N, CA, C and O of each residue as an XYZ file, in Angstrom:
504
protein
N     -96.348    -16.659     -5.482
C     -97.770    -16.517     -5.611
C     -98.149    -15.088     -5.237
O     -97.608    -14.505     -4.298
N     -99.227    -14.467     -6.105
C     -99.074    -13.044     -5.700
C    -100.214    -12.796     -4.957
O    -101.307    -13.262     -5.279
N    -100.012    -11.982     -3.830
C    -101.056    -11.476     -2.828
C    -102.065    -11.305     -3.107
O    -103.033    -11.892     -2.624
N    -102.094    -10.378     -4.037
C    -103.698     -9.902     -4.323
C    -104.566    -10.940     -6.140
O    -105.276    -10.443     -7.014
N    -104.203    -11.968     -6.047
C    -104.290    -12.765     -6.837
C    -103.885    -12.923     -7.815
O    -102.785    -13.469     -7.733
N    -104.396    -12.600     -9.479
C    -103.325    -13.231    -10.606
C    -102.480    -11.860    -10.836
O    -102.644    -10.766    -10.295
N    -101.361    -12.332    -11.979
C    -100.392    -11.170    -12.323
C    -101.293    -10.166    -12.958
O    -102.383    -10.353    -13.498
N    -100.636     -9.089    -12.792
C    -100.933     -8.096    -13.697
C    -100.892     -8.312    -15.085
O     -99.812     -8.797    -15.423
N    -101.929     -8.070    -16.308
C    -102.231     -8.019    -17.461
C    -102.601     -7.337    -18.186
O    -103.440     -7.848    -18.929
N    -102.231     -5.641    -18.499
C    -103.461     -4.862    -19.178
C    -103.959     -5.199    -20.532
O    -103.452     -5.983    -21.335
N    -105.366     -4.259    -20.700
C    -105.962     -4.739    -21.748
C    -105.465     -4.552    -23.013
O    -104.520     -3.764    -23.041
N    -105.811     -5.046    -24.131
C    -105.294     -4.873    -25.297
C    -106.303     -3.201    -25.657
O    -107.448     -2.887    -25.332
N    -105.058     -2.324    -26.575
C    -105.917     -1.099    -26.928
C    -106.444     -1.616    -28.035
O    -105.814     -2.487    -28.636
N    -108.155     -1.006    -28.672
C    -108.972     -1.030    -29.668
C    -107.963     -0.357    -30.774
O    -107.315      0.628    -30.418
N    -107.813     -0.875    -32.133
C    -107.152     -0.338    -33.020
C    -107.752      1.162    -33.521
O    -108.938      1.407    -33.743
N    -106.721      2.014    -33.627
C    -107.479      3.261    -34.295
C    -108.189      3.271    -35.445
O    -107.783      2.551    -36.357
N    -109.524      4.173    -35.668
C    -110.485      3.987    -36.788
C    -109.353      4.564    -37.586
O    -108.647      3.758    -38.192
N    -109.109      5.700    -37.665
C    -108.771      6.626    -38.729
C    -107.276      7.448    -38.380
O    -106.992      7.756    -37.223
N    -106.600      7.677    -39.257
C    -105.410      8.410    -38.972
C    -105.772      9.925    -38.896
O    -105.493     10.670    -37.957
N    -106.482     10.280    -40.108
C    -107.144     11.708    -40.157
C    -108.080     12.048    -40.650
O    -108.382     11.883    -41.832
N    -108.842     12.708    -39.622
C    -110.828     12.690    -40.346
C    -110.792     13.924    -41.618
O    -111.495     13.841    -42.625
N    -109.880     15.006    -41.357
C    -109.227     16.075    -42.306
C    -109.429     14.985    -43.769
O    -108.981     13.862    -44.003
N    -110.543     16.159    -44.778
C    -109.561     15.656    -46.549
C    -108.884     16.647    -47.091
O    -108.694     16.781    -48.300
N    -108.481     17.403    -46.191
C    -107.407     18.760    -46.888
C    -105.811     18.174    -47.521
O    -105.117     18.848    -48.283
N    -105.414     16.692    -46.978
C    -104.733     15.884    -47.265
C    -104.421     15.760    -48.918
O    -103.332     15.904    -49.473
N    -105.855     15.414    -49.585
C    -106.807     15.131    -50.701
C    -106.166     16.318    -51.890
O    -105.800     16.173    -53.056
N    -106.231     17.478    -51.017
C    -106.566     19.013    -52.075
C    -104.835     19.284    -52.821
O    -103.810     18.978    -52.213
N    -104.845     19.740    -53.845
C    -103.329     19.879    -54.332
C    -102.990     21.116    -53.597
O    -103.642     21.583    -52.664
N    -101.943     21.583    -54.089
C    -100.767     22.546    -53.265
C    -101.314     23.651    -53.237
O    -101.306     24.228    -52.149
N    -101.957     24.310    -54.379
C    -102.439     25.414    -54.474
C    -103.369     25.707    -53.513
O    -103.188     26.556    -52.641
N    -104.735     24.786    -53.679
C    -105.741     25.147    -52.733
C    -105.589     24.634    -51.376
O    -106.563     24.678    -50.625
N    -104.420     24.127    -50.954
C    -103.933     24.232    -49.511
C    -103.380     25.091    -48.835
O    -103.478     25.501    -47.679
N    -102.483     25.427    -50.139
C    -101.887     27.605    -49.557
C    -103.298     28.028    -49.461
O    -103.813     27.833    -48.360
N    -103.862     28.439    -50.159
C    -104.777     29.158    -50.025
C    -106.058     28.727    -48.990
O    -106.718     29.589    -48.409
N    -106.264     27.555    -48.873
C    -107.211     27.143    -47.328
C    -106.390     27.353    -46.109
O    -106.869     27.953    -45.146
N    -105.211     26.902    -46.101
C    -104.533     27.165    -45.086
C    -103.614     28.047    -44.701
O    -103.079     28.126    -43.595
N    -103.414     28.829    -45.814
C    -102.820     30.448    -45.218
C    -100.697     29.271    -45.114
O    -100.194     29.170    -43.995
N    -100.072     28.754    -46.126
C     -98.741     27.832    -46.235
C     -98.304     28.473    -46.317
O     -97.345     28.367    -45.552
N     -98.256     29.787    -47.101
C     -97.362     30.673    -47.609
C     -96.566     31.965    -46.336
O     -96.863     33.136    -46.099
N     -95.749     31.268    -45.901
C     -94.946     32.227    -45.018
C     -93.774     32.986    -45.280
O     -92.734     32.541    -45.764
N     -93.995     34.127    -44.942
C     -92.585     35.270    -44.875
C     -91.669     35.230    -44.101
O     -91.922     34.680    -43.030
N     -90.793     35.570    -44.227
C     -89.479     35.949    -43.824
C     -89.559     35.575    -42.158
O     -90.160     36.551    -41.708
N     -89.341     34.906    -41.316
C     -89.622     34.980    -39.643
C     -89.290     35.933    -39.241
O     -88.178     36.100    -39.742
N     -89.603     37.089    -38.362
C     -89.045     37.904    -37.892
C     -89.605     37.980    -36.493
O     -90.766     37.573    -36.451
N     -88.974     38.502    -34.994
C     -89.049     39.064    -33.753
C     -88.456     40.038    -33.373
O     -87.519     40.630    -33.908
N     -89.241     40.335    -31.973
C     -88.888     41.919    -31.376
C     -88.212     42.012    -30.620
O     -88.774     41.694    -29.572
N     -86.877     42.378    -30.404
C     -86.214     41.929    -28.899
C     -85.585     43.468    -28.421
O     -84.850     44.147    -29.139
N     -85.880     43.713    -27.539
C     -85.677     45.088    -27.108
C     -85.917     46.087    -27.841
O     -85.237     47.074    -27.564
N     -86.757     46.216    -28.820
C     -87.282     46.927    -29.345
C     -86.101     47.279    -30.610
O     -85.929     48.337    -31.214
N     -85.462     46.110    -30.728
C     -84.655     46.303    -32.199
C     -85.258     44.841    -32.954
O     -85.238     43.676    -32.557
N     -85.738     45.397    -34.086
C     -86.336     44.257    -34.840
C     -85.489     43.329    -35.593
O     -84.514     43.796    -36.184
N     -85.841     41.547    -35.670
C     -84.929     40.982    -36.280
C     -84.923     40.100    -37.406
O     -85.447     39.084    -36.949
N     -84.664     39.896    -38.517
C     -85.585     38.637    -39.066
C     -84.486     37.632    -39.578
O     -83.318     38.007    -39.679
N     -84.856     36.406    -39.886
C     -84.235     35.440    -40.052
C     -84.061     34.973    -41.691
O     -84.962     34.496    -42.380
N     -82.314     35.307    -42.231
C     -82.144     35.233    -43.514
C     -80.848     34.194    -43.345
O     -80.070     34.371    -42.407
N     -80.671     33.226    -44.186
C     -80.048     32.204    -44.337
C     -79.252     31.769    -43.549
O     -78.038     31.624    -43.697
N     -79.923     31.529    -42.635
C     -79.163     30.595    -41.055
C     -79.225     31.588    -40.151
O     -78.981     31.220    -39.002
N     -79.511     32.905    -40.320
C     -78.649     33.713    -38.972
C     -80.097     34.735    -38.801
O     -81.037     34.805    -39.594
N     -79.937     35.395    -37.645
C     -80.884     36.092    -37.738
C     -80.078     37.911    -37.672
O     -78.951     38.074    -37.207
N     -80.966     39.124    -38.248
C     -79.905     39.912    -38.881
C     -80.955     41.165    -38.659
O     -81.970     41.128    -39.353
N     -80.793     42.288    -37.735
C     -81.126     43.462    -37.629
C     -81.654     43.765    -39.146
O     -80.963     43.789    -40.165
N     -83.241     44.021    -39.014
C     -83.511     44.858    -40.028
C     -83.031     46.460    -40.730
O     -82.875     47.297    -39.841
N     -82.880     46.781    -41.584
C     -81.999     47.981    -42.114
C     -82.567     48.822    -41.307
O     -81.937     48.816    -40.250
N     -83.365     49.481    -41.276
C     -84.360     50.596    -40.917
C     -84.330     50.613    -38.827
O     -84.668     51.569    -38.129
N     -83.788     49.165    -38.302
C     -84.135     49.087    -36.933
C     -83.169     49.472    -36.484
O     -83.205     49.603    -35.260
N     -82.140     49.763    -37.031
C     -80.912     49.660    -36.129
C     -80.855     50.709    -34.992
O     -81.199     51.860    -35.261
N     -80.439     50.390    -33.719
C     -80.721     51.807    -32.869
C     -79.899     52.343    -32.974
O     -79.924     53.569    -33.079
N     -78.626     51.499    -32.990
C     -77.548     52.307    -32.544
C     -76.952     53.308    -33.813
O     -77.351     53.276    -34.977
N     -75.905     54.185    -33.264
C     -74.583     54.709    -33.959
C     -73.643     53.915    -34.667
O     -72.804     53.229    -34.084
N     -73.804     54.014    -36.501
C     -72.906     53.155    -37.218
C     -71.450     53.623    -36.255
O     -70.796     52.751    -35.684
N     -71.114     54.929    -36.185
C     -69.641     55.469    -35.981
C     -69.283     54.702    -34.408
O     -68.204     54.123    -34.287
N     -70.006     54.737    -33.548
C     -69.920     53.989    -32.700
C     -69.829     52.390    -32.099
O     -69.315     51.942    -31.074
N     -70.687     51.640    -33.400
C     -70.330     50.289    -33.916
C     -68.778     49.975    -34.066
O     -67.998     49.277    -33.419
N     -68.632     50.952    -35.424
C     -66.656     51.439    -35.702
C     -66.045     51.340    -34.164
O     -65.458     50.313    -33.823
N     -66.174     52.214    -33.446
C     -65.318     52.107    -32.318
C     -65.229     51.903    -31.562
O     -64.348     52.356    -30.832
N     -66.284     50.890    -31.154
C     -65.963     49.581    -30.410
C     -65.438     48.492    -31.127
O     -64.610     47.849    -30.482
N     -65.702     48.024    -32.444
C     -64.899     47.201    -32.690
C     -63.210     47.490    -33.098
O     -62.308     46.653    -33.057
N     -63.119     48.700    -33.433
C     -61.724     49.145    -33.077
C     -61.300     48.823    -31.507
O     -60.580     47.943    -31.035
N     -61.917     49.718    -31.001
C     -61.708     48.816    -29.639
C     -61.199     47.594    -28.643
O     -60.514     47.446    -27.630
N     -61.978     46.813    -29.589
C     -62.259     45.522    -28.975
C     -60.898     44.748    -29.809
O     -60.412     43.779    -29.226
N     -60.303     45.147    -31.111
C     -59.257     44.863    -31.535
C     -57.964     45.767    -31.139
O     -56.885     45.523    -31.680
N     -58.079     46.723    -30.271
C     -57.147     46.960    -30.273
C     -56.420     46.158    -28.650
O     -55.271     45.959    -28.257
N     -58.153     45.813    -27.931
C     -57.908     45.025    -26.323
C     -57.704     43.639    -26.818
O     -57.205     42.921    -25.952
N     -57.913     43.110    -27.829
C     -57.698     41.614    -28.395
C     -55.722     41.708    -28.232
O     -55.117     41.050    -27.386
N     -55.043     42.632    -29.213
C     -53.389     43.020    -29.735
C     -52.744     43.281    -28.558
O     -51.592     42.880    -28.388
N     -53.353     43.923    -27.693
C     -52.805     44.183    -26.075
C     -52.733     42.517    -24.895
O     -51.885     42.207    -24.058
N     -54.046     41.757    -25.349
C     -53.946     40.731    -24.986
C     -52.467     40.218    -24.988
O     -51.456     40.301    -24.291
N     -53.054     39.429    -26.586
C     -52.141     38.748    -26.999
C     -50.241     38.940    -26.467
O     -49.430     38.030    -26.291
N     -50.049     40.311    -26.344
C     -48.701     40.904    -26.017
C     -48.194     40.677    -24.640
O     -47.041     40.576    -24.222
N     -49.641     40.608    -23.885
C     -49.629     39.997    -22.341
C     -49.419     39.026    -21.788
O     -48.960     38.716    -20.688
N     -49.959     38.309    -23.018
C     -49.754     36.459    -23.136
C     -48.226     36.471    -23.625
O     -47.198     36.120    -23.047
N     -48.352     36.768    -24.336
C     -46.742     36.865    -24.775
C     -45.686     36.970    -23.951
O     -44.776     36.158    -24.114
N     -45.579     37.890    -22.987
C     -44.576     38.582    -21.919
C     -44.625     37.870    -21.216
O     -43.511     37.469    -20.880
N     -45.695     37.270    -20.571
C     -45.867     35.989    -19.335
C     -45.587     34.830    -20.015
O     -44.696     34.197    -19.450
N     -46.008     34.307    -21.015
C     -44.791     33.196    -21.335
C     -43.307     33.695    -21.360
O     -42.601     33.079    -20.562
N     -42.597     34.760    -22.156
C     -41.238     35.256    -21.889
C     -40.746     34.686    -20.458
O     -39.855     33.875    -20.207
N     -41.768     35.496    -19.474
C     -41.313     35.303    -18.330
C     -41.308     33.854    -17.002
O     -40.939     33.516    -15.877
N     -41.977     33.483    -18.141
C     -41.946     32.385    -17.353
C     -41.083     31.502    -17.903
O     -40.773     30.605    -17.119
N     -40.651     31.445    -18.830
C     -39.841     30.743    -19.658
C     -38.262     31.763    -18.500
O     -37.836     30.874    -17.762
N     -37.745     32.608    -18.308
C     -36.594     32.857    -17.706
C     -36.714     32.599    -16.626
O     -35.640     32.226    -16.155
N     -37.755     32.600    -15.716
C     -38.004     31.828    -14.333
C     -37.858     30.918    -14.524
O     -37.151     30.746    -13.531
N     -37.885     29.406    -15.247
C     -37.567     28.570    -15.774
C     -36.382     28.424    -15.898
O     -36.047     27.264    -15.661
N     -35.535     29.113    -16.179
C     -33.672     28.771    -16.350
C     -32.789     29.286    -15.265
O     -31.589     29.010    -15.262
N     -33.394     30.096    -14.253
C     -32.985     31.261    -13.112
C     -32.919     29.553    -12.466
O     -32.993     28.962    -13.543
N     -32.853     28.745    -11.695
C     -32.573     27.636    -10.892
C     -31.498     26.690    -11.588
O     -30.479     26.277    -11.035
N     -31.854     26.445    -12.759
C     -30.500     26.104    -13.937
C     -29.798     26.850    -13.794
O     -28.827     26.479    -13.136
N     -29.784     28.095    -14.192
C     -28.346     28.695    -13.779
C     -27.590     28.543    -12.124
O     -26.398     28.354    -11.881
N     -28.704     28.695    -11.173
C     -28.219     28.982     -9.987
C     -27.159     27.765     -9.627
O     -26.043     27.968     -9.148
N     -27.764     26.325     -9.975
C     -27.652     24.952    -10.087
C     -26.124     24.955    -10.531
O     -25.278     24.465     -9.783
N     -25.678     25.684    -12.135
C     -24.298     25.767    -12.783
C     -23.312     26.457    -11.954
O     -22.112     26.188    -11.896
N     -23.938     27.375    -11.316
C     -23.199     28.307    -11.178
C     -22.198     27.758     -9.250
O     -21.087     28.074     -8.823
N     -23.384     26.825     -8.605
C     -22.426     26.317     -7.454
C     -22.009     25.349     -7.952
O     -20.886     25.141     -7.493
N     -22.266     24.676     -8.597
C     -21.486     23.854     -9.022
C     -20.087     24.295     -9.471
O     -19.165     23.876     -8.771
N     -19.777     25.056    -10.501
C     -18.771     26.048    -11.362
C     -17.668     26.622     -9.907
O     -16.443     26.692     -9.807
N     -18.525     26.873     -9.175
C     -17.775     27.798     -7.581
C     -18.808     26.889     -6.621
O     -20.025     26.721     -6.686
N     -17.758     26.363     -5.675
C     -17.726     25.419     -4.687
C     -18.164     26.683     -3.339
O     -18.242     27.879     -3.620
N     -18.319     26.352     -2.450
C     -18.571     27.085     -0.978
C     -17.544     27.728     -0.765
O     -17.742     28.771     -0.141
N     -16.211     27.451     -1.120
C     -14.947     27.916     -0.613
C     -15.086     29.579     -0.892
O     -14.450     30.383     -0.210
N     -15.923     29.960     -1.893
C     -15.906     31.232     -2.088
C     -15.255     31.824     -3.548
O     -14.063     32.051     -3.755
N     -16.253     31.984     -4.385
C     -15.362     32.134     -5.544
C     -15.989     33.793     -5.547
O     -15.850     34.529     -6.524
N     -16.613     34.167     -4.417
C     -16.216     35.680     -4.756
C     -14.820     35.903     -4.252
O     -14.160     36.832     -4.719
N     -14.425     35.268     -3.512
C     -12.839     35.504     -2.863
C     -11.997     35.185     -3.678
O     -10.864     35.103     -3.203
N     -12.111     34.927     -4.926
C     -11.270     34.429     -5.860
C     -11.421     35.581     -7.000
O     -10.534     35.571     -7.853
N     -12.300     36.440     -7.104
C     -12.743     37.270     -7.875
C     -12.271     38.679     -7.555
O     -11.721     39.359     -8.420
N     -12.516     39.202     -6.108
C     -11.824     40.046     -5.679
C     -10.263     40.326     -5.520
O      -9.800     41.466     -5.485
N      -9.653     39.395     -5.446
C      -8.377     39.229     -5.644
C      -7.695     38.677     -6.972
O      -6.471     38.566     -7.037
């Protein structure tokens, strides 16, 4: 039984009159561009003061904005491929090496086994 008397019930909402009091709905395509200004250009924004606009999925430095140095574009991405080839060679060498750290206990493993404690440098020297 509830304390403060019956259950909770809210009211039913009044149905909406109208979806939209607008008859621009009404008007064909033409005189809707033209009442409503539909017709949009290219998107474009300002981001650090290099301008950008948006052409088929991507957005893409306007010709005229570019700040930088084409020749300098060049050589950083030379650059950046030549620190990519240096990578890769780094990765490379450290697997090498870890791959012979890897067999250095295998061998050590063969090798007492092969020569017992008794001394097989004493067998070598003589």
């Amino acid at each position: 039984m509830p304390l403060f008397g019956s259950t909770f019930s809210p009211k039913k909402t009044p149905p909406r009159k109208c979806a939209s009091l607008s008859n621009l709905h009404l008007l064909d395509r033409s005189t809707r561009e033209i009442e409503l200004g539909l017709e949009y250009g290219i998107p474009t924004m300002n981001l650090a003061g290099q301008s950008l606009k948006f052409e088929n999925g991507q957005w893409v430095a306007e010709s005229g904005s570019f700040t930088g140095d084409r020749r300098e574009m060049q050589r950083l991405r030379k650059r950046n491929q030549q620190l990519e080839e240096e990578n890769n060679l780094l990765r490379l060498k450290v697997d090498i090496l870890l791959d012979m750290v890897s067999l250095c206990p295998t061998a050590t493993c063969l090798w007492q086994w092969e020569c017992p404690s008794d001394g097989c440098w004493d067998r070598q020297r003589s």
